[in-house]
Amino acid sequence: MVIVSITPEIAIEGGKIYAGGLGVLEGDKLLGAGDMGLDYLALSLFYRQGYTSISFKGVEPILQPEEQDNEFISKLSQEREFSVQLRGEEVIVRPWVFKYKTAKAVLFEAVCPFWARRLTDRVYYENSIEETFYKYALLAKASAHYLKNYVGLNKVSVIDLEESYASLILNVLEVSKISRIIIHTPGPWGHPSFPGEFIAREFGVFLGDYINLTEFSLSKLDRGIVVSKKQEAVAAAIFPKYRDRIVSITNGIHLGRWMHPMLHEALTRSTLNVDLLKRVRQRAKEEMFSLIKSFKGNVNVDGRIVVAWTRRLARYKRPYFVTRFIEENPDINAFFVIAGKPHPRDSDGIGYLKKFRELDLKLTNVAYIPEYNIEKARTIIQGSDLLLFTPFPGWEACGTSYMKAMVNGVPVLSSRDGGVLEVVEDGFNSWLFGNEPTDFINIYTDQRAREIDEKDYNEFRNKLLWIIELYQKDPDKYWEVAFNSVKTAPSKVDIREALKKYYIKT
């Protein structure tokens, strides 16, 4: 029986059809499912112009569409085109296919007419709420057609709807009994609402004047899944009517994709040791600085601890923690690698990007890495000494960057949020800081957010200063924590364990 995942984005090596964590997670799930021999099918869109490419004119960022590399295109094959009805017109859809062992991803490209073609131009980039609606109506109708005509609904065992955008398929096919919604964020962008007239016009059913797709999904389905234990309480607070339908399955990562090959082999053979970790980390650090020097020539390392903050540039991830710390401690004995992209229309994110650029130009111990992608993320994470993970508590559904660091023996300094609480043991395999509020706090409107930020930052600053000093004055203790990280994390974050909970009944 076929397992189906319908997702707005998916990160396939070399491709630019994802924006951030959800896409990377879906790519890792695809690889994990293939390794496990699962008959797994991921359905998404083929974005011709990717997400966003970053360049600068001085400190001013220039955000442009991306082009897909020919090498990535060469990994894909095409299946026969088909048509769906959208906005009362025939839309031609081209399926692009990527295969990995028993798993495959099918990416739908709108070929024509021109107005529909624009729907698959860029990830999460639309010019109106109506255009956003039609993008995901296209995903719904193309997925429904593919499942009926290319797979066969009688061969489908489960359909996972990754975020509520994918739930529009429930208005096309009667698959609610085999479908689940996977909620990947508590943030409002993950719970879009559309005028009921849009849905009525396109799908022939009137659901109300204005429809929140997450609530619609939870009302139709028996189960909603959140991606860390902590998010059970958060999601229940946001959607109290459906709290009894919400369970958690914590995310993971594909170890073969993210773990340094030498460490991965040693893990497989049970030959991990501190000396090997030190050698691997030194080699990885050399590779990372080759990358850095391709962007910035005047870097000053001199045996300093390498501290990384590499995440999507959004307010709730609190990139202003690392920039504030650097500005307050410009001469500290540490080297900072910062990276990440904002949404092209997120003014907050673009402001953080400018600040990153300013620090990169001003200081020799700061490097901002543009064009952040899977390959660069892997290089930076494996070559760092400490990863900063700083989301506002309650807003990180799970997160996986700390997982990628820890399986490489790179400890993290993290706020108390998401899946971190299930992986990190403070002072043993990494470090924690900050508060853990009992209720969900709106960072845009609640005055308590500023108070929590200030308290969290003070503890973050003090603990980071302490870790930097520890690295220099008590290296044996640092390496003890680093080795505990690589010893304990892999079994907890292996994506195959999450997939077993999703799909293999015990």
Coordinates of C-alpha atoms in Angstrom, one line a residue:
M1 CA 0.0 0.0 0.0
V2 CA 1.2 3.5 -0.9
I3 CA 2.0 6.1 1.8
V4 CA 1.2 9.7 0.5
S5 CA 2.5 13.0 1.8
I6 CA 1.2 16.2 0.2
T7 CA 3.4 19.1 0.9
P8 CA 3.9 22.8 -0.2
E9 CA 7.7 22.3 -0.5
I10 CA 10.3 19.6 -0.4
A11 CA 14.1 19.9 -0.4
I12 CA 15.8 17.5 -2.8
E13 CA 19.6 17.8 -3.1
G14 CA 20.6 20.5 -5.5
G15 CA 17.0 21.8 -6.0
K16 CA 15.5 25.1 -5.1
I17 CA 12.0 24.1 -4.5
Y18 CA 11.9 24.8 -0.7
A19 CA 12.0 27.8 1.6
G20 CA 13.0 26.3 5.0
G21 CA 12.5 23.7 7.6
L22 CA 9.4 22.0 6.3
G23 CA 10.9 21.4 2.9
V24 CA 14.1 20.0 4.4
L25 CA 12.1 17.8 6.8
E26 CA 10.0 16.4 3.9
G27 CA 13.2 15.7 1.9
D28 CA 14.6 13.8 4.9
K29 CA 11.4 11.8 5.2
L30 CA 11.6 10.8 1.6
L31 CA 15.2 9.6 2.0
G32 CA 14.3 7.8 5.2
A33 CA 11.3 6.1 3.7
G34 CA 13.4 4.9 0.8
D35 CA 16.0 3.4 3.1
M36 CA 13.2 1.6 5.0
G37 CA 11.7 0.2 1.8
L38 CA 8.4 2.0 2.2
D39 CA 6.2 2.6 -0.8
Y40 CA 6.3 6.4 -0.2
L41 CA 5.0 9.1 -2.5
A42 CA 5.5 12.8 -1.8
L43 CA 3.4 15.3 -3.9
S44 CA 4.4 18.9 -4.2
L45 CA 4.9 21.7 -6.7
F46 CA 7.8 22.3 -9.1
Y47 CA 8.9 25.9 -8.6
R48 CA 10.7 27.1 -11.7
Q49 CA 12.1 30.2 -10.0
G50 CA 12.8 28.7 -6.5
Y51 CA 12.5 30.8 -3.4
T52 CA 14.8 33.8 -3.2
S53 CA 18.4 34.6 -4.2
I54 CA 20.4 37.2 -2.2
S55 CA 22.9 39.7 -3.3
F56 CA 23.9 43.1 -2.0
K57 CA 24.5 46.7 -3.1
G58 CA 26.6 47.9 -0.1
V59 CA 24.4 46.9 2.9
E60 CA 21.2 46.9 0.9
P61 CA 20.0 43.4 0.0
I62 CA 18.7 42.6 -3.4
L63 CA 16.3 39.6 -3.4
Q64 CA 15.6 38.0 -6.7
P65 CA 14.1 34.8 -8.1
E66 CA 16.4 31.7 -8.3
E67 CA 17.1 29.5 -11.3
Q68 CA 17.0 25.8 -11.1
D69 CA 20.4 24.2 -11.9
N70 CA 20.6 21.9 -14.9
E71 CA 22.3 19.3 -12.7
F72 CA 19.1 19.2 -10.5
I73 CA 16.9 19.0 -13.5
S74 CA 18.9 16.1 -14.8
K75 CA 18.0 14.1 -11.7
L76 CA 14.3 14.4 -12.6
S77 CA 12.2 12.5 -15.2
Q78 CA 8.9 13.5 -16.6
E79 CA 5.6 11.6 -16.7
R80 CA 2.8 12.3 -19.1
E81 CA 1.1 15.6 -18.8
F82 CA -2.5 15.9 -17.8
S83 CA -5.1 18.7 -17.3
V84 CA -7.2 19.9 -14.4
Q85 CA -10.0 22.4 -14.2
L86 CA -9.0 25.6 -12.4
R87 CA -10.9 28.9 -12.4
G88 CA -13.2 27.4 -15.0
E89 CA -10.3 26.8 -17.5
E90 CA -8.2 23.8 -18.5
V91 CA -4.7 23.9 -16.9
I92 CA -2.0 21.7 -18.3
V93 CA 0.1 20.1 -15.6
R94 CA 3.6 18.5 -16.1
P95 CA 4.7 16.0 -13.4
W96 CA 8.4 16.0 -12.6
V97 CA 9.6 12.8 -10.8
F98 CA 12.5 12.2 -8.4
K99 CA 13.1 8.7 -7.2
Y100 CA 15.1 7.3 -4.3
K101 CA 14.9 3.6 -3.8
T102 CA 11.3 2.8 -3.1
A103 CA 10.3 6.4 -2.5
K104 CA 9.5 9.1 -5.0
A105 CA 8.5 12.7 -5.2
V106 CA 6.2 14.0 -7.9
L107 CA 6.4 17.8 -8.5
F108 CA 3.6 19.4 -10.4
E109 CA 4.4 22.3 -12.8
A110 CA 1.6 24.4 -14.3
V111 CA 2.5 24.7 -18.0
C112 CA -0.3 26.8 -19.4
P113 CA -2.3 29.1 -19.6
F114 CA 0.0 31.9 -18.5
W115 CA -2.0 33.0 -15.5
A116 CA -1.8 29.4 -14.1
R117 CA 1.9 29.1 -15.1
R118 CA 2.7 31.8 -12.6
L119 CA 1.3 29.7 -9.8
T120 CA 4.4 27.5 -9.9
D121 CA 6.9 30.3 -10.3
R122 CA 8.2 30.6 -6.7
V123 CA 7.8 29.1 -3.2
Y124 CA 5.4 31.0 -1.0
Y125 CA 5.5 34.0 -3.2
E126 CA 2.1 35.3 -4.5
N127 CA 0.7 38.7 -5.4
S128 CA -2.8 38.3 -3.8
I129 CA -4.8 36.1 -1.5
E130 CA -6.6 34.8 -4.5
E131 CA -3.4 33.8 -6.2
T132 CA -2.4 32.0 -3.0
F133 CA -5.7 30.1 -3.0
Y134 CA -5.3 29.0 -6.6
K135 CA -1.7 27.8 -6.0
Y136 CA -2.9 25.4 -3.4
A137 CA -6.1 24.6 -5.3
L138 CA -3.8 23.5 -8.1
L139 CA -1.8 21.3 -5.7
A140 CA -5.1 19.8 -4.5
K141 CA -6.5 19.1 -7.9
A142 CA -3.2 17.9 -9.4
S143 CA -2.7 15.6 -6.4
A144 CA -6.2 14.2 -6.6
H145 CA -5.8 13.5 -10.4
Y146 CA -2.5 11.8 -9.8
L147 CA -3.8 9.6 -7.0
K148 CA -6.8 8.5 -9.0
N149 CA -5.2 8.0 -12.4
Y150 CA -1.6 7.2 -11.8
V151 CA -1.7 5.4 -8.4
G152 CA -5.2 4.2 -7.7
L153 CA -7.0 5.3 -4.6
N154 CA -7.5 1.7 -3.6
K155 CA -3.8 1.4 -3.3
V156 CA -3.4 4.3 -0.9
S157 CA -3.1 3.5 2.8
V158 CA -2.7 7.0 4.3
I159 CA -2.5 10.6 3.1
D160 CA -0.6 13.0 5.3
L161 CA -1.5 16.7 4.7
E162 CA 1.7 18.7 5.5
E163 CA 0.3 22.0 6.8
S164 CA -3.3 23.0 6.1
Y165 CA -2.6 24.3 2.6
A166 CA -2.7 20.7 1.5
S167 CA -6.1 20.1 3.0
L168 CA -8.0 21.6 0.1
I169 CA -7.8 18.1 -1.4
L170 CA -10.5 17.1 1.1
N171 CA -12.9 19.1 -1.1
V172 CA -11.9 17.1 -4.2
L173 CA -11.7 13.5 -2.9
E174 CA -13.5 11.7 -0.2
V175 CA -10.3 10.7 1.6
S176 CA -11.0 12.0 5.1
K177 CA -10.9 8.5 6.7
I178 CA -7.4 7.9 5.5
S179 CA -6.0 11.4 5.9
R180 CA -4.3 13.3 8.7
I181 CA -3.2 16.9 9.0
I182 CA 0.4 17.5 10.2
I183 CA 0.7 20.9 11.9
H184 CA 4.3 22.2 11.5
T185 CA 4.0 25.6 13.0
P186 CA 1.9 27.5 15.6
G187 CA 2.5 30.7 13.7
P188 CA -0.3 32.3 11.8
W189 CA 1.3 31.7 8.4
G190 CA 0.7 28.0 8.9
H191 CA -3.1 28.5 9.4
P192 CA -4.3 30.4 6.4
S193 CA -7.9 31.6 5.9
F194 CA -9.7 32.1 2.6
P195 CA -13.0 33.6 1.7
G196 CA -15.7 31.0 1.5
E197 CA -16.7 32.2 -1.9
F198 CA -13.3 31.1 -3.3
I199 CA -13.9 27.5 -2.1
A200 CA -17.5 27.5 -3.2
R201 CA -16.6 28.7 -6.7
E202 CA -13.8 26.3 -7.2
F203 CA -15.0 23.2 -5.3
G204 CA -18.7 23.6 -5.3
V205 CA -19.2 23.5 -1.6
F206 CA -20.0 26.5 0.7
L207 CA -18.3 26.1 4.1
G208 CA -18.8 29.6 5.5
D209 CA -17.9 33.2 4.9
Y210 CA -14.3 32.8 5.9
I211 CA -12.5 29.5 6.4
N212 CA -9.4 28.8 8.5
L213 CA -8.0 25.8 6.7
T214 CA -6.5 24.2 9.9
E215 CA -9.8 24.4 11.7
F216 CA -11.5 23.0 8.6
S217 CA -9.0 20.1 8.5
L218 CA -9.3 19.3 12.1
S219 CA -13.1 19.3 11.8
K220 CA -13.0 16.8 8.9
L221 CA -10.3 14.5 10.2
D222 CA -9.9 12.1 13.1
R223 CA -6.3 13.1 13.8
G224 CA -4.1 16.0 13.8
I225 CA -0.3 15.5 14.4
V226 CA 2.1 18.1 15.8
V227 CA 5.8 17.6 15.5
S228 CA 7.1 17.7 19.1
K229 CA 5.7 16.8 22.5
K230 CA 5.6 20.5 23.6
Q231 CA 3.4 21.4 20.7
E232 CA 0.6 19.2 21.9
A233 CA -0.2 21.8 24.6
V234 CA 0.5 24.8 22.3
A235 CA -1.8 23.4 19.5
A236 CA -4.5 22.6 22.1
A237 CA -4.4 26.2 23.3
I238 CA -4.7 27.6 19.7
F239 CA -7.4 25.0 18.7
P240 CA -9.1 24.1 22.0
K241 CA -12.2 22.7 20.2
Y242 CA -10.0 19.9 18.7
R243 CA -7.5 19.3 21.5
D244 CA -8.6 15.6 21.8
R245 CA -7.7 15.0 18.2
I246 CA -4.1 16.3 18.5
V247 CA -1.2 13.9 19.2
S248 CA 2.6 14.4 18.7
I249 CA 5.3 12.6 16.7
T250 CA 8.6 14.4 17.1
N251 CA 10.6 15.2 13.9
G252 CA 13.9 13.7 13.0
I253 CA 16.6 14.0 10.4
H254 CA 18.2 11.7 7.8
L255 CA 21.5 10.8 9.4
G256 CA 23.1 9.9 6.1
R257 CA 22.3 13.3 4.7
W258 CA 23.4 15.4 7.7
M259 CA 26.0 13.4 9.7
H260 CA 29.7 13.6 8.6
P261 CA 30.4 10.4 6.7
M262 CA 33.3 9.4 9.0
L263 CA 31.1 9.8 12.1
H264 CA 28.2 8.1 10.5
E265 CA 30.4 5.1 9.6
A266 CA 31.8 5.0 13.1
L267 CA 28.3 5.1 14.6
T268 CA 27.3 2.2 12.4
R269 CA 30.3 0.2 13.5
S270 CA 30.1 1.3 17.2
T271 CA 33.6 2.8 17.0
L272 CA 32.9 6.4 18.0
N273 CA 35.5 8.0 20.3
V274 CA 36.7 11.5 21.3
D275 CA 39.9 11.4 19.2
L276 CA 38.0 10.6 16.1
L277 CA 35.5 13.3 16.8
K278 CA 38.3 15.9 17.2
R279 CA 39.9 14.8 13.8
V280 CA 36.6 14.9 12.0
R281 CA 35.7 18.3 13.4
Q282 CA 39.1 19.7 12.4
R283 CA 38.7 18.4 8.9
A284 CA 35.1 19.8 8.7
K285 CA 36.3 23.2 10.1
E286 CA 38.9 23.4 7.3
E287 CA 36.2 22.8 4.7
M288 CA 33.9 25.4 6.3
F289 CA 36.6 28.0 6.2
S290 CA 37.3 27.3 2.5
L291 CA 33.6 28.1 2.0
I292 CA 33.8 31.3 4.1
K293 CA 36.9 32.5 2.3
S294 CA 35.1 32.2 -1.0
F295 CA 32.7 34.9 0.3
K296 CA 35.0 36.9 2.6
G297 CA 38.7 37.2 2.5
N298 CA 39.5 39.1 5.7
V299 CA 38.6 36.5 8.3
N300 CA 40.3 36.2 11.7
V301 CA 40.1 32.7 13.3
D302 CA 43.3 32.1 15.3
G303 CA 42.0 29.1 17.2
R304 CA 38.8 30.8 18.3
I305 CA 35.6 28.9 19.0
V306 CA 33.3 29.0 16.0
V307 CA 29.7 29.9 16.8
A308 CA 27.0 29.5 14.2
W309 CA 23.5 31.0 13.9
T310 CA 22.0 29.6 10.7
R311 CA 18.2 29.7 10.3
R312 CA 15.4 31.3 8.3
L313 CA 15.3 35.0 9.1
A314 CA 12.0 35.4 10.9
R315 CA 11.1 37.3 14.1
Y316 CA 10.2 34.3 16.2
K317 CA 13.6 32.7 15.6
R318 CA 15.2 35.7 17.3
P319 CA 18.2 36.4 15.1
Y320 CA 18.5 39.7 17.1
F321 CA 20.0 37.7 20.0
V322 CA 23.2 36.9 18.1
T323 CA 23.5 40.3 16.5
R324 CA 23.0 42.0 19.9
F325 CA 25.6 39.8 21.5
I326 CA 28.1 40.5 18.7
E327 CA 27.5 44.2 18.9
E328 CA 28.0 44.2 22.7
N329 CA 31.1 42.0 22.5
P330 CA 32.9 43.0 19.2
D331 CA 36.3 41.9 20.4
I332 CA 35.4 38.6 22.0
N333 CA 37.6 35.6 21.4
A334 CA 35.1 33.9 19.0
F335 CA 34.3 33.7 15.3
F336 CA 30.6 33.9 14.3
V337 CA 29.1 32.3 11.2
I338 CA 25.6 33.6 10.4
A339 CA 23.4 32.6 7.6
G340 CA 19.7 32.5 6.5
K341 CA 17.2 34.0 4.2
P342 CA 14.1 36.0 4.8
H343 CA 10.8 35.9 2.9
P344 CA 11.2 38.5 0.2
R345 CA 8.2 40.4 1.6
D346 CA 9.0 40.1 5.3
S347 CA 10.2 43.5 6.5
D348 CA 11.4 42.1 9.8
G349 CA 13.4 39.5 8.1
I350 CA 14.9 41.9 5.6
G351 CA 15.9 44.1 8.5
Y352 CA 17.8 41.2 10.1
L353 CA 19.5 40.5 6.8
K354 CA 20.8 44.1 6.7
K355 CA 22.1 43.8 10.2
F356 CA 23.9 40.5 9.3
R357 CA 25.4 42.2 6.3
E358 CA 26.6 45.2 8.3
L359 CA 28.3 43.0 10.9
D360 CA 29.9 41.0 8.1
L361 CA 31.4 44.1 6.5
K362 CA 32.4 45.7 9.8
L363 CA 34.1 42.8 11.8
T364 CA 36.8 40.3 10.8
N365 CA 35.3 37.7 13.2
V366 CA 31.9 37.6 11.6
A367 CA 31.0 36.0 8.3
Y368 CA 27.5 36.1 6.7
I369 CA 27.0 33.3 4.1
P370 CA 24.5 34.3 1.4
E371 CA 22.7 31.8 -0.8
Y372 CA 22.2 29.5 2.1
N373 CA 21.1 26.0 1.1
I374 CA 21.3 22.3 2.2
E375 CA 24.9 22.0 1.0
K376 CA 26.2 25.1 2.8
A377 CA 24.1 24.3 5.9
R378 CA 25.8 20.9 6.1
T379 CA 29.3 22.4 5.7
I380 CA 28.7 25.1 8.4
I381 CA 27.0 22.9 10.9
Q382 CA 29.7 20.2 10.7
G383 CA 32.5 22.7 10.9
S384 CA 31.2 24.7 13.9
D385 CA 32.0 24.4 17.6
L386 CA 28.6 25.7 18.9
L387 CA 25.2 26.1 17.3
L388 CA 22.8 28.8 18.6
F389 CA 19.2 27.9 18.5
T390 CA 17.2 30.8 19.9
P391 CA 13.4 30.7 19.0
F392 CA 10.8 32.4 21.2
P393 CA 9.4 29.7 23.4
G394 CA 6.2 28.1 22.1
W395 CA 6.8 29.2 18.5
E396 CA 9.2 26.6 17.3
A397 CA 7.1 23.5 16.4
C398 CA 10.1 21.3 16.6
G399 CA 13.2 22.5 14.8
T400 CA 15.9 20.2 13.4
S401 CA 19.1 22.3 13.1
Y402 CA 20.1 21.4 16.6
M403 CA 19.6 17.7 15.7
K404 CA 22.0 18.2 12.7
A405 CA 24.6 19.8 14.9
M406 CA 24.4 17.3 17.8
V407 CA 24.8 14.2 15.6
N408 CA 28.1 15.8 14.4
G409 CA 29.3 16.3 17.9
V410 CA 28.5 20.0 17.8
P411 CA 26.8 21.1 21.1
V412 CA 24.0 23.7 21.0
L413 CA 23.0 26.6 23.2
S414 CA 19.2 26.6 22.9
S415 CA 16.1 28.2 24.3
R416 CA 13.6 25.8 25.8
D417 CA 11.4 25.1 22.9
G418 CA 10.3 22.5 20.3
G419 CA 11.9 19.1 20.2
V420 CA 15.0 20.4 22.0
L421 CA 13.4 19.5 25.3
E422 CA 13.4 15.8 24.2
V423 CA 17.0 15.7 23.0
V424 CA 19.1 18.2 25.1
E425 CA 20.2 17.4 28.6
D426 CA 21.5 20.8 29.9
G427 CA 25.2 20.7 30.7
F428 CA 25.5 17.0 29.6
N429 CA 25.2 17.0 25.8
S430 CA 24.4 20.7 25.2
W431 CA 23.1 23.8 27.0
L432 CA 19.7 25.4 27.6
F433 CA 18.7 29.0 28.5
G434 CA 15.6 31.0 29.1
N435 CA 12.0 30.7 30.2
E436 CA 9.3 28.2 29.3
P437 CA 5.9 30.0 29.5
T438 CA 2.9 27.9 30.3
D439 CA 0.7 29.6 27.7
F440 CA 1.1 30.6 24.0
I441 CA 2.2 34.2 23.8
N442 CA 1.7 36.3 20.6
I443 CA 5.0 37.9 19.9
Y444 CA 3.4 40.6 17.7
T445 CA 0.7 41.8 20.2
D446 CA 1.5 40.6 23.7
Q447 CA 3.6 43.0 25.9
R448 CA 4.9 40.0 27.8
A449 CA 6.9 39.0 24.8
R450 CA 9.3 41.9 25.3
E451 CA 9.8 41.1 29.0
I452 CA 10.5 37.4 28.1
D453 CA 12.9 38.5 25.4
E454 CA 14.9 40.6 27.8
K455 CA 15.1 37.9 30.5
D456 CA 16.0 35.2 27.9
Y457 CA 18.7 37.4 26.3
N458 CA 20.4 38.1 29.6
E459 CA 20.6 34.3 30.4
F460 CA 21.6 33.6 26.8
R461 CA 24.4 36.2 26.9
N462 CA 25.8 35.0 30.3
K463 CA 25.7 31.3 29.2
L464 CA 27.3 32.1 25.8
L465 CA 30.1 34.0 27.5
W466 CA 30.7 31.1 29.9
I467 CA 30.8 28.6 27.0
I468 CA 33.3 30.7 25.1
E469 CA 35.5 30.8 28.2
L470 CA 35.0 27.1 28.8
Y471 CA 36.2 26.3 25.3
Q472 CA 39.4 28.2 25.9
K473 CA 40.2 27.3 29.5
D474 CA 38.7 23.9 30.0
P475 CA 38.8 22.2 26.6
D476 CA 38.5 18.7 28.1
K477 CA 35.1 19.6 29.5
Y478 CA 34.0 21.1 26.2
W479 CA 34.9 17.9 24.4
E480 CA 33.2 15.8 27.0
V481 CA 29.9 17.6 26.2
A482 CA 30.6 17.4 22.5
F483 CA 31.2 13.7 22.6
N484 CA 28.1 13.2 24.8
S485 CA 26.2 15.0 22.0
V486 CA 27.2 12.7 19.3
K487 CA 26.7 9.6 21.5
T488 CA 23.2 10.5 22.6
A489 CA 21.6 12.4 19.7
P490 CA 21.5 10.0 16.8
S491 CA 19.2 7.4 18.3
K492 CA 16.8 10.2 19.4
V493 CA 16.6 12.1 16.1
D494 CA 16.9 9.4 13.4
I495 CA 14.1 10.1 10.9
R496 CA 13.4 6.4 10.6
E497 CA 12.2 6.3 14.2
A498 CA 9.6 9.1 13.4
L499 CA 8.5 7.2 10.3
K500 CA 7.9 4.1 12.2
K501 CA 5.6 6.0 14.5
Y502 CA 3.8 7.5 11.5
Y503 CA 3.4 4.4 9.4
I504 CA 4.4 1.2 11.0
K505 CA 1.8 -0.2 13.5
T506 CA 3.2 -2.1 16.4

